[in-house]
Coordinates of C-alpha atoms in Angstrom, one line a residue:
X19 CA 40.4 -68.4 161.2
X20 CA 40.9 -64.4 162.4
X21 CA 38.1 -65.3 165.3
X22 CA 39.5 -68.6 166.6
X23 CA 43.0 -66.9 167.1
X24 CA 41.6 -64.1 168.8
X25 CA 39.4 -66.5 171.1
X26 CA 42.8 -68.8 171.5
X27 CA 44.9 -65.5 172.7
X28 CA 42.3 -63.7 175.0
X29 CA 41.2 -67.1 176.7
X30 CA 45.5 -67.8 177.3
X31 CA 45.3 -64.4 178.5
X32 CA 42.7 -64.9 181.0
X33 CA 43.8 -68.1 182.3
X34 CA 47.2 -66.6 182.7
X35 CA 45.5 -63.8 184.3
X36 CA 43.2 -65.6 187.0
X37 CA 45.5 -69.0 187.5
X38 CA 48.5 -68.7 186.6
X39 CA 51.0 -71.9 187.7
X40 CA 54.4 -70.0 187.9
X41 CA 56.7 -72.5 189.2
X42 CA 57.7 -75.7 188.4
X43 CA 58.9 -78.6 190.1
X44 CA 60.2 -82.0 189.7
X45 CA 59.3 -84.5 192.4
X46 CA 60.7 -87.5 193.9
X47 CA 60.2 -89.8 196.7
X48 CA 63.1 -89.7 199.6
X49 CA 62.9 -92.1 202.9
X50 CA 58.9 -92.2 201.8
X51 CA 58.4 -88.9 202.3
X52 CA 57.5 -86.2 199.0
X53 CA 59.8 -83.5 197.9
X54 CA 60.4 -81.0 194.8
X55 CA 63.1 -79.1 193.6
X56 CA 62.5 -76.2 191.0
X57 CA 62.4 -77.3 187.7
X58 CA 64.7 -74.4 186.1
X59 CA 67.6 -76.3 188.7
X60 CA 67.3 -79.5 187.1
X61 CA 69.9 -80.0 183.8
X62 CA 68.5 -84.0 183.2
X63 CA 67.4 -86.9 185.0
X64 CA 70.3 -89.8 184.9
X65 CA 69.7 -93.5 185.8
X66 CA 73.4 -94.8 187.1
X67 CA 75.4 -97.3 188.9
X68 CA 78.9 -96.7 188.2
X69 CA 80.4 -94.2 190.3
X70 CA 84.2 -93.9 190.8
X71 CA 85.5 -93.7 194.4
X72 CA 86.7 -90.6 195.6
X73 CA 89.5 -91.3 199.0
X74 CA 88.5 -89.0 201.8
X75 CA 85.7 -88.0 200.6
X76 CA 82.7 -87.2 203.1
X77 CA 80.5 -90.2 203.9
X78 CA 77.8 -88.7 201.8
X79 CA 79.6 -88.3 198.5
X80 CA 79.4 -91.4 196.4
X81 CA 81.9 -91.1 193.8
X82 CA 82.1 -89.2 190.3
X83 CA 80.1 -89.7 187.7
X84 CA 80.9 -89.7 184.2
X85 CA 78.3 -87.5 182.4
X86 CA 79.1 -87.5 178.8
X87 CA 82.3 -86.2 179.1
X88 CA 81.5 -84.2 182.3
X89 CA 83.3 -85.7 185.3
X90 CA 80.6 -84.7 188.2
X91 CA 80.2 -85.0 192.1
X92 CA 77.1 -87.8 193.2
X93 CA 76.1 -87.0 196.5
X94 CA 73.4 -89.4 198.5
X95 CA 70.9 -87.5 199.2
X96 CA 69.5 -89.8 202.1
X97 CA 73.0 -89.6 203.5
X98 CA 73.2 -86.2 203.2
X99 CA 70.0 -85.8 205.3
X100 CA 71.3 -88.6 207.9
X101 CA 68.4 -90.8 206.6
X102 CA 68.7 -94.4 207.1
X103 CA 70.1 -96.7 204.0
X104 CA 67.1 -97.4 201.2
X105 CA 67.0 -101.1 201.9
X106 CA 65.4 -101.5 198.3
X107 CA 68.1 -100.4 196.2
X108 CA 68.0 -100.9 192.7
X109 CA 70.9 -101.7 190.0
X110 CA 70.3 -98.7 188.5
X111 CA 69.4 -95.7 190.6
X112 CA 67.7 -92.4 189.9
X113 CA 69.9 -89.4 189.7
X114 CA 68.7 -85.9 189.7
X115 CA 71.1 -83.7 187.7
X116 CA 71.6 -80.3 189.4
X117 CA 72.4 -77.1 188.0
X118 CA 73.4 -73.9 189.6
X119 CA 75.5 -71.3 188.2
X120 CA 78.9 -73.3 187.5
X121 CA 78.0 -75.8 189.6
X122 CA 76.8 -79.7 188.0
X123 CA 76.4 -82.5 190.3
X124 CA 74.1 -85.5 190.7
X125 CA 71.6 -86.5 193.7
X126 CA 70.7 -89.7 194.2
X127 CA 67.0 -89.9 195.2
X128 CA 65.0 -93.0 195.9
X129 CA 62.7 -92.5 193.3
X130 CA 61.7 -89.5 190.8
X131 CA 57.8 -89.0 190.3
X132 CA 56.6 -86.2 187.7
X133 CA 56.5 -82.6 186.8
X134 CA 53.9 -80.4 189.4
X135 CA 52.8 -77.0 188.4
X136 CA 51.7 -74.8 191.3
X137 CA 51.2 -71.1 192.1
X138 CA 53.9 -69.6 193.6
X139 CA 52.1 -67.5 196.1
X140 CA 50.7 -71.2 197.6
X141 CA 54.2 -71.9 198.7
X142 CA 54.5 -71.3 202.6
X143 CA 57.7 -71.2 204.8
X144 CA 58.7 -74.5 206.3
X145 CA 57.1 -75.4 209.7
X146 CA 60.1 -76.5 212.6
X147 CA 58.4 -79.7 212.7
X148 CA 60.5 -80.0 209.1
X149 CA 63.6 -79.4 210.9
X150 CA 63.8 -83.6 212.4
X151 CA 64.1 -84.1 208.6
X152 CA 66.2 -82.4 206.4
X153 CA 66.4 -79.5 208.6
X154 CA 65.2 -75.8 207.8
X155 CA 68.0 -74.2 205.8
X156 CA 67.8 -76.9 203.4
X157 CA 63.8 -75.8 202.8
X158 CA 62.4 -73.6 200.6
X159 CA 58.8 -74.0 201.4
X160 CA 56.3 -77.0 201.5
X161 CA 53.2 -76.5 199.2
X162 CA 50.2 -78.8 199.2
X163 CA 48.9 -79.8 195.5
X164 CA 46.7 -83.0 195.0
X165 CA 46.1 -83.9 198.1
X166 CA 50.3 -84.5 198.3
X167 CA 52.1 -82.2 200.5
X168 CA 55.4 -81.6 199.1
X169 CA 58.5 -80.1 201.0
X170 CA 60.3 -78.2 198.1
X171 CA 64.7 -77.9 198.8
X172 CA 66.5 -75.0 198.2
X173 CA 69.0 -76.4 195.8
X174 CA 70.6 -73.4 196.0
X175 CA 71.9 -73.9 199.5
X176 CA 72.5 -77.6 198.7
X177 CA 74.8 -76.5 196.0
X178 CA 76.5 -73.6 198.3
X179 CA 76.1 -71.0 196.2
X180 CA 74.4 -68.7 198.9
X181 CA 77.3 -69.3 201.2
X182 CA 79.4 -68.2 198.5
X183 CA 77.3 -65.3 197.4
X184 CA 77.5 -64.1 200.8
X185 CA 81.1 -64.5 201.1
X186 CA 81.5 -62.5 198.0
X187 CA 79.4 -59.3 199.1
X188 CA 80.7 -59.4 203.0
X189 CA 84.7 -58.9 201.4
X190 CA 83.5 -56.6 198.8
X191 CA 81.8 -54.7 202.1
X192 CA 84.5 -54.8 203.6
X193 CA 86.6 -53.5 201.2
X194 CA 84.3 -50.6 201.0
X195 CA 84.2 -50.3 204.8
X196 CA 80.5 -50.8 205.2
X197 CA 78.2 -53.3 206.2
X198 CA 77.1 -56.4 203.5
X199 CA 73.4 -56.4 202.4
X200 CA 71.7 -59.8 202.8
X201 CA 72.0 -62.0 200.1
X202 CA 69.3 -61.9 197.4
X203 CA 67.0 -64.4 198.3
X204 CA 68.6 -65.3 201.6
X205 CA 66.6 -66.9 204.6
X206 CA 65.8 -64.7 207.4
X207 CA 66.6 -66.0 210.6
X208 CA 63.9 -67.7 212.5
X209 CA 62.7 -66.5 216.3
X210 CA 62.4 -70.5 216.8
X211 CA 66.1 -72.1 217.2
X212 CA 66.7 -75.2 215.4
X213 CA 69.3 -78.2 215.2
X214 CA 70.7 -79.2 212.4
X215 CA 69.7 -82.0 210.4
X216 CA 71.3 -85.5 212.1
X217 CA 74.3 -86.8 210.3
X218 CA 76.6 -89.8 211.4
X219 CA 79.5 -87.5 209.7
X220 CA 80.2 -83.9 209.9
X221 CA 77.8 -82.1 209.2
X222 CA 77.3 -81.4 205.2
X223 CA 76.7 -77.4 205.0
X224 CA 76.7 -78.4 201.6
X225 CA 77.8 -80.0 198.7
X226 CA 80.5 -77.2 198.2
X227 CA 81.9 -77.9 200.9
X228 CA 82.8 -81.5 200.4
X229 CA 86.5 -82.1 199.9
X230 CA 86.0 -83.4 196.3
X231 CA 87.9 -81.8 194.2
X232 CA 86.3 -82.4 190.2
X233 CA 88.0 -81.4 187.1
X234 CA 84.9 -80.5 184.6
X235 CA 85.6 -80.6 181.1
X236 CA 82.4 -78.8 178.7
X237 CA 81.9 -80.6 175.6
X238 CA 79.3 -78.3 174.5
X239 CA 78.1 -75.0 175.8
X240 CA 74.6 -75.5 176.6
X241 CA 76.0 -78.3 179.1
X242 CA 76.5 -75.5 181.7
X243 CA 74.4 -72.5 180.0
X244 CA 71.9 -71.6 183.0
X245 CA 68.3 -72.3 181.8
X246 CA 66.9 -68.6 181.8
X247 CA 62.7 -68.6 181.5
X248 CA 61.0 -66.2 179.5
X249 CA 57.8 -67.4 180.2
X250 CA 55.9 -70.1 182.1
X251 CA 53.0 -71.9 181.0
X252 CA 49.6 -71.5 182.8
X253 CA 48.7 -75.7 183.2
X254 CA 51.2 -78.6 183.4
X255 CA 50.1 -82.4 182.1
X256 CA 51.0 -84.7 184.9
X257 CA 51.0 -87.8 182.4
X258 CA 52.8 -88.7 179.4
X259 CA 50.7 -86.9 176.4
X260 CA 51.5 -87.7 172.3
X261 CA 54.6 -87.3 171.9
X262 CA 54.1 -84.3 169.0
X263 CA 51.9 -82.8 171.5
X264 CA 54.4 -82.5 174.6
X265 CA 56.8 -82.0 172.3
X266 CA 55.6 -78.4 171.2
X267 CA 55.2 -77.3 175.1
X268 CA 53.1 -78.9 177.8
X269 CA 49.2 -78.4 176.6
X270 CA 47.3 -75.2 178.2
X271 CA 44.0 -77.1 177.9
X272 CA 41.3 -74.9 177.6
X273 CA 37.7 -76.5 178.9
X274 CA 34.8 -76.1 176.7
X275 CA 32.8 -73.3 179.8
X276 CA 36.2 -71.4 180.0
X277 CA 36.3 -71.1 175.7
X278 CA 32.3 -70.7 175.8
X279 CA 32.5 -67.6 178.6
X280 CA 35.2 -65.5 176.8
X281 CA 33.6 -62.3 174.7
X282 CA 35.3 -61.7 171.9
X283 CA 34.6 -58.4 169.9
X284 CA 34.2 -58.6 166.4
X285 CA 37.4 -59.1 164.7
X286 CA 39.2 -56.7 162.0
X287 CA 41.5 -57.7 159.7
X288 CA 45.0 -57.0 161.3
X289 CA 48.6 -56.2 159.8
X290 CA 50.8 -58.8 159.4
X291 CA 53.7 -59.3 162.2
X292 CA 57.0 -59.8 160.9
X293 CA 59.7 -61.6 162.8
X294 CA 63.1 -63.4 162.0
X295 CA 61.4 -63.3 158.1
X296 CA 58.3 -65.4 159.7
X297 CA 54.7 -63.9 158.9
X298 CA 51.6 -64.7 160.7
X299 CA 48.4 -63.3 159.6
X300 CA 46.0 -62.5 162.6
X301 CA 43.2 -62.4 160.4
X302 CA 41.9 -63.4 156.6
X303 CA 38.7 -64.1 154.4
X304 CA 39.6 -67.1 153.3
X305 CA 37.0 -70.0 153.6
X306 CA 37.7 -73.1 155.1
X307 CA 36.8 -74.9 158.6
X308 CA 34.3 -72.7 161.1
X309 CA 35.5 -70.9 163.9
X310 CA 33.8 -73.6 166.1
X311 CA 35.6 -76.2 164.7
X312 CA 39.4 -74.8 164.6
X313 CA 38.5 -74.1 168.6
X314 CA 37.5 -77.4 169.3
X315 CA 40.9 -78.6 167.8
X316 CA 42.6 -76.0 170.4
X317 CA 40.4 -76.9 172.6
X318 CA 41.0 -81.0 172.6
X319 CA 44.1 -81.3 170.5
X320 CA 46.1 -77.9 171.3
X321 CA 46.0 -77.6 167.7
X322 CA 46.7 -73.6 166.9
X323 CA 45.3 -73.5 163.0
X324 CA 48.0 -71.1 161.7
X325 CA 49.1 -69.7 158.3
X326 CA 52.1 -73.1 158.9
X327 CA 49.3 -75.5 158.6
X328 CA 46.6 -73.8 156.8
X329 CA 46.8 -75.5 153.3
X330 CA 46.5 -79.0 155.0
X331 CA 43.9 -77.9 156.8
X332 CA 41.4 -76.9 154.6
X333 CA 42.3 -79.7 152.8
X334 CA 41.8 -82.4 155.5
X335 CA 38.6 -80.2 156.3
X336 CA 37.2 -80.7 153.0
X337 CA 37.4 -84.6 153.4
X338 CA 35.9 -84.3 156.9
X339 CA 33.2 -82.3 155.9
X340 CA 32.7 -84.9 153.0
X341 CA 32.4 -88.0 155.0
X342 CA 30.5 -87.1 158.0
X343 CA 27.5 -85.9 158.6
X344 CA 27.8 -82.8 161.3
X345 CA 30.9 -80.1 160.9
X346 CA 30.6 -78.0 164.0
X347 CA 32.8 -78.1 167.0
X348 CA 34.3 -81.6 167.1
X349 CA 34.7 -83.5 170.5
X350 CA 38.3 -84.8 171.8
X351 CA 37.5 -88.1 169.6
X352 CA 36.8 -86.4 166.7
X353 CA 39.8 -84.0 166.8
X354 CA 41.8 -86.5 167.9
X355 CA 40.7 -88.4 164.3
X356 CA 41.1 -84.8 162.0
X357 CA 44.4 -84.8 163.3
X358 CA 45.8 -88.4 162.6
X359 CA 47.1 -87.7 159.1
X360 CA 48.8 -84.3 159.9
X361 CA 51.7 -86.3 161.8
X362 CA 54.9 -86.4 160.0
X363 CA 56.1 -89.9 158.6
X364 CA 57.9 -92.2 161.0
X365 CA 57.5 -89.1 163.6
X366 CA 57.4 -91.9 166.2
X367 CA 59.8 -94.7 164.7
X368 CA 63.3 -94.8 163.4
X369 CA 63.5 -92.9 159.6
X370 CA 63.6 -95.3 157.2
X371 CA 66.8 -95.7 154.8
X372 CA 64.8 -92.8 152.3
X373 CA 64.5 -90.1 154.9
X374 CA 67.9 -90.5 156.7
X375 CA 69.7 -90.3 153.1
X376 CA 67.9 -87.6 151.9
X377 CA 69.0 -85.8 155.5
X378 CA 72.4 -87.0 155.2
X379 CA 72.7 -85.4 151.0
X380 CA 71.4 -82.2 152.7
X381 CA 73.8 -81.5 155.7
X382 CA 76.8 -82.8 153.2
X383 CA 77.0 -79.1 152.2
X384 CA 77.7 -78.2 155.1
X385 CA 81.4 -77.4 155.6
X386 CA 81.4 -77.3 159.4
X387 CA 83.9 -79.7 160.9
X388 CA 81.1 -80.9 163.5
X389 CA 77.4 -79.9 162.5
X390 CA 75.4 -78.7 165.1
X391 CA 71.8 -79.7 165.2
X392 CA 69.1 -79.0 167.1
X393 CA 65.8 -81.3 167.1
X394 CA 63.1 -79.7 168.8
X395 CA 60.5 -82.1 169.7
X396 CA 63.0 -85.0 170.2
X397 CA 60.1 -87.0 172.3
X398 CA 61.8 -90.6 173.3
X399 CA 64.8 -89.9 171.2
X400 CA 63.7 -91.7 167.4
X401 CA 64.4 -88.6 165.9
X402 CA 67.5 -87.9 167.5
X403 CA 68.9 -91.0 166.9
X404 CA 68.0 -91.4 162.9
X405 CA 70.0 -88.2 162.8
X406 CA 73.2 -88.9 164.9
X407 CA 73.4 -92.6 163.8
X408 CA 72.5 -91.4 159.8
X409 CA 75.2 -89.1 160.0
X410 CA 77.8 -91.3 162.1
X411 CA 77.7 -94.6 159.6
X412 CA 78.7 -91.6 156.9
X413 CA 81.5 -90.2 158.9
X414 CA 79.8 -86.8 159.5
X415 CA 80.6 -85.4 162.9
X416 CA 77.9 -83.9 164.4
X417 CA 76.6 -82.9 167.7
X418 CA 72.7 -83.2 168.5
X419 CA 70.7 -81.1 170.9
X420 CA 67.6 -83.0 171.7
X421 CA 65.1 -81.4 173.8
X422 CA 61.4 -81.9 174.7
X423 CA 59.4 -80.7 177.4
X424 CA 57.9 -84.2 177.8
X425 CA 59.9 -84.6 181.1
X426 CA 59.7 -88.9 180.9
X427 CA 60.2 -88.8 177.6
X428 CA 63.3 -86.8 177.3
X429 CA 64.5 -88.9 180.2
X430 CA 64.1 -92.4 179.2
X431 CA 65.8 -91.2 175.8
X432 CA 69.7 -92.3 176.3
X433 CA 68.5 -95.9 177.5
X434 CA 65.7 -96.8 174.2
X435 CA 65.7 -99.9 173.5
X436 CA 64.9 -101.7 170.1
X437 CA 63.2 -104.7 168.6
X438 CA 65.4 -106.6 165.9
X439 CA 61.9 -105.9 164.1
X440 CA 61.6 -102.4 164.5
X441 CA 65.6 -101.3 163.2
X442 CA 65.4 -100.0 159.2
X443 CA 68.1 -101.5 157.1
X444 CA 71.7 -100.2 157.3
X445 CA 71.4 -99.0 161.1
X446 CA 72.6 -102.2 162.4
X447 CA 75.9 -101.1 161.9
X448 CA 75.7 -98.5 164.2
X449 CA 74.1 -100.2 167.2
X450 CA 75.1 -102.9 169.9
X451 CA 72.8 -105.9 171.5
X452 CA 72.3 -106.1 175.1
X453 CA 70.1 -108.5 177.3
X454 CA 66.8 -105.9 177.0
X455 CA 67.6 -105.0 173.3
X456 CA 69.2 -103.3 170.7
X457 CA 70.5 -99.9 171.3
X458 CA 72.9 -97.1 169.8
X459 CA 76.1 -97.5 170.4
X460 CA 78.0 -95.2 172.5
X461 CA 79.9 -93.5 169.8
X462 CA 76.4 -92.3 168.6
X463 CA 75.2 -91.6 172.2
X464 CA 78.0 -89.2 172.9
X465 CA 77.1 -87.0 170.4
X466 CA 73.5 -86.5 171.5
X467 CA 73.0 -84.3 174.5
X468 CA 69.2 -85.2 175.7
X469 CA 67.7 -82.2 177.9
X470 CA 64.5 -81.1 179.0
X471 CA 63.4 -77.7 177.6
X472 CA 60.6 -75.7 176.5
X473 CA 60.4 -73.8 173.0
X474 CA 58.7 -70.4 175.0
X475 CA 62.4 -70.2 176.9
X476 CA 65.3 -69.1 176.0
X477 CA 67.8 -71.8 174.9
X478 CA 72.3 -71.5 174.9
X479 CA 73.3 -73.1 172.1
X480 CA 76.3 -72.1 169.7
X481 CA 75.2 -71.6 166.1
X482 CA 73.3 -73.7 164.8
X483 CA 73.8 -76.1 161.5
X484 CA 70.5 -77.3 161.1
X485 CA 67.1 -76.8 163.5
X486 CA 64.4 -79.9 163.0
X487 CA 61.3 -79.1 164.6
X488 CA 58.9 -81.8 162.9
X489 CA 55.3 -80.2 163.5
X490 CA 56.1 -79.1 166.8
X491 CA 55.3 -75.0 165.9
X492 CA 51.4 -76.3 165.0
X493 CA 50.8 -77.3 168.7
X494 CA 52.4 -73.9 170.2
X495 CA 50.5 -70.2 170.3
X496 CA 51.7 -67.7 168.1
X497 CA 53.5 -65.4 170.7
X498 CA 55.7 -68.9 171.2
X499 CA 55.7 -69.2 167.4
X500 CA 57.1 -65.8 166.7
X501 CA 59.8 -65.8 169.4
X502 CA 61.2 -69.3 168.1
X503 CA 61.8 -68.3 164.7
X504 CA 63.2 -64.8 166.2
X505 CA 65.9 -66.7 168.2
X506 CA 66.9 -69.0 165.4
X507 CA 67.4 -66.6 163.2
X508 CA 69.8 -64.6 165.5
X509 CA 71.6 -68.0 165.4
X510 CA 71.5 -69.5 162.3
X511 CA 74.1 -68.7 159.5
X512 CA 73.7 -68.4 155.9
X513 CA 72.7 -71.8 154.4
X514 CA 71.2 -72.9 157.6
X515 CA 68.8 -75.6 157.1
X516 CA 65.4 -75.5 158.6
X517 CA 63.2 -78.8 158.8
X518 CA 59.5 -78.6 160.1
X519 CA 56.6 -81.1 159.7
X520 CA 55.3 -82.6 156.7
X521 CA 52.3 -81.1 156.5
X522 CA 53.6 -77.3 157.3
X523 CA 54.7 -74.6 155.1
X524 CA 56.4 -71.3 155.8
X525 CA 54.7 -68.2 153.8
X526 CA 56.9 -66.6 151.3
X527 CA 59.3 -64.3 153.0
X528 CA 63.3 -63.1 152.0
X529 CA 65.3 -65.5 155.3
X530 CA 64.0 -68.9 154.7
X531 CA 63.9 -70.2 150.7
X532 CA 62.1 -73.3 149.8
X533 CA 64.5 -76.4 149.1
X534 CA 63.6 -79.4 146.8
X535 CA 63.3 -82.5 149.0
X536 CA 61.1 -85.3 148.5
X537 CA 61.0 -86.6 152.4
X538 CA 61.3 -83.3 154.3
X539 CA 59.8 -79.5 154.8
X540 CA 62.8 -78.0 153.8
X541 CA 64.1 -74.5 153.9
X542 CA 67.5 -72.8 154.0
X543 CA 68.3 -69.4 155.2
X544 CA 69.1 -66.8 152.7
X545 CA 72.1 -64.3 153.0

């Protein structure tokens, strides 16, 4: 176990070190042509219809939008541009929710593609030839990945918020009587002039600049928080993984030559690290799977064998190495089948009647007027919903923050849809019909906020009730590990309940005490 670690940390270290994929992107298709925004500008991905009408507003603007509670601005993108009119329209269309500072509005795009992962350094300045498009200022860069050529937008000037940073340091110049430093990240002008972008209205500086005047109301703090990244990780899937595996952060997939060419010194037992009452050993004598084999379940599965997982472990490795014939380094079959019984129950289903009682008995003590919850891992939203709708047929207020940095699967949450079939006894109550299905009702939608986030980053949430992060920690490196448990315990209270997967258990420590619970990994914070 001490070996495969240190093989799992140098090897991230190396691929870090010699590719490392330091920004993200989320792309879309607009008048057939491919473009990205950065992915730490994006709040969620919305599929709408209903927009109110705002009088006088610029030809661009589409209405308001009701998000949640949040009253925002929808701006056309193709409009914006001057494009022609998308002639295949659907009902519903694909919204882009954008972030900056204060600033929350929705694009409408006419269609939203994936997550792309790309070295920064690849990005280049835009070419004039972009300029009979969207025209320059509205460019970042364009960067070619996959044989795709993407031309990323500066969201930033979209929003306005470099026009108004500017604003802001030219009158405090002036008030200083000297002369205002460019902007941080400002473009340079260009020895090449350029017209701007065609527009059958005036022409849209930006979206700040619209006459629509929005009144936002926050109905929960993380709605607005800017997403602040710690780290970024060094590979991105570009299809949908399992669920539990997206959930814990997007896999860093390590090939088989790249695990084989890493030299790893003989490991020494090391001290135990300590953080927010969390202990990881880096290194033990205890017997159990080969180092071979715990690598191949990185390696395959992004399985990190940990102290969290270790008892199941040896135990599921015992009934492996009983049943077939060869134990060494499993292929992505084989670790795909050691790792089908570590999955929590209904982990990709509705909680039966059991589970969401036992959850319901255990946040009862808490005397918050709303419970705040976050569920890490939330995947398509089965999870999230057990919870909100468990607590909402008991008259519990709560508010749910479920994230996952499965980007589709985080997405396609608000709208899942269920089977007569498939809906456990008693949540009937608590859900509508519609032509495609059952779903929640919108009482129970409104208080889940869905968002895409990733465990490594810092997250903005107020403090927290309950945390349920169903095997999620067992698919993330221990750095990630360490700095989770250290942020929750800054914001978790006394009595704080703590849920993680079935088959994980937290070493003895003096935050997070053991509670009795048949259904659940249960722990509540001490003192």
């Amino acid at each position: 176990m001490a070996d495969v670690q240190t093989v799992i940390k140098h090897t991230l270290i190396d691929r870090e070190a010699n590719n490392a994929l330091d920004f993200k992107m989320i792309t879309f298709v607009l008048a057939g042509k491919e473009y990205g925004v950065d992915i730490m500008s994006v709040k969620e991905i919305q599929k709408g219809s209903r927009f109110t009408y705002v009088p006088n507003a610029p030809i661009f603007v589409r209405g308001v939008y009701n998000l949640r509670g949040d009253i925002i601005p929808v701006i056309d993108l193709r409009k914006f541009f001057g494009l022609p009119e998308y002639e295949e329209r659907q009902e519903l269309e694909d919204i882009l929710i954008l972030r900056q500072q204060d600033s929350v509005i929705g694009v409408i795009v006419d269609g939203i593609q994936k997550v792309v992962g790309v070295n920064r350094s690849e990005i280049q300045p835009a070419h004039p030839l972009f300029a009979d498009v969207v025209g320059l200022d509205y460019i970042y860069g364009v960067v070619e990945k996959d044989e795709s050529l993407y031309v990323i937008l500066d969201t930033k000037v979209i929003l306005g918020s470099d026009k108004d940073e500017e604003e802001e340091e030219e009158h405090a110049a002036e008030d200083k009587g000297t002369p205002a430093a460019p902007a941080p990240g400002a473009a340079v002008a260009a020895p090449v002039a350029v017209s701007p972008a065609p527009s059958p209205a005036a022409e849209p500086a930006s979206v700040a600049s619209a006459a629509v005047v929005v009144p936002v109301e926050t109905s929960a703090p993380s709605q607005q928080a800017a997403v602040e990244a710690e780290t970024i990780e060094s590979a991105v899937s570009e299809a949908v993984v399992h669920q539990k595996e997206a959930a814990g952060g997007e896999a860093v997939i390590v090939r088989q030559e790249e695990a084989a060419s890493v030299e790893v010194a003989e490991s020494e037992p090391v001290e135990e690290a300590e953080m927010g009452g969390i202990k990881i050993a880096s290194g033990d004598d205890t017997e159990g799977p080969s180092d071979a084999f715990c690598e191949g379940l990185f390696e395959y599965a992004n399985f990190c064998p940990s102290e969290l997982n270790q008892e199941w472990l040896f135990k599921q490795y015992d009934h492996w190495s009983a049943v077939h014939l060869t134990t060494g380094k499993p292929d992505a079959e084989e670790a795909k089948e050691f790792l089908e019984s570590f999955y929590s129950s209904n982990a990709a289903k509705l909680w039966d009647e059991e589970m969401v009682d036992e959850f319901c008995e255990l946040v009862a003590q808490d005397e918050q007027k709303i419970t705040h919850i976050w569920n890490v891992g939330s995947g398509q939203g089965f999870s999230a919903y057990s919870i909100a709708g468990g607590l909402f047929l008991r008259d519990k207020k709560c508010k749910v923050y479920a994230t996952d940095s499965d980007l589709l699967a985080i997405t396609g949450a608000p709208g899942l849809t269920f089977t007569e079939a498939d809906i456990p006894e008693g949540f009937k109550r608590a859900m509508v019909e519609g032509p495609k299905g059952w779903q929640f009702s919108n009482e129970v939608k409104n208080t889940i906020i869905f968002e895409y986030h990733d465990i490594a980053n810092e997250h903005s949430f107020p403090k927290l009730d309950v945390v349920v992060v169903r095997d999620i920690l067992s698919f993330v490196d221990e750095d990630v590990f360490m700095k989770f448990f250290d942020r929750i315990f800054k914001q978790a209270h006394p009595g704080t309940l703590l849920i993680i997967g079935d088959n994980e258990k937290l070493m003895d420590n003096s935050v997070w005490s053991p509670v009795d619970s048949c259904c659940f990994s249960t722990y509540r914070k001490i003192g």
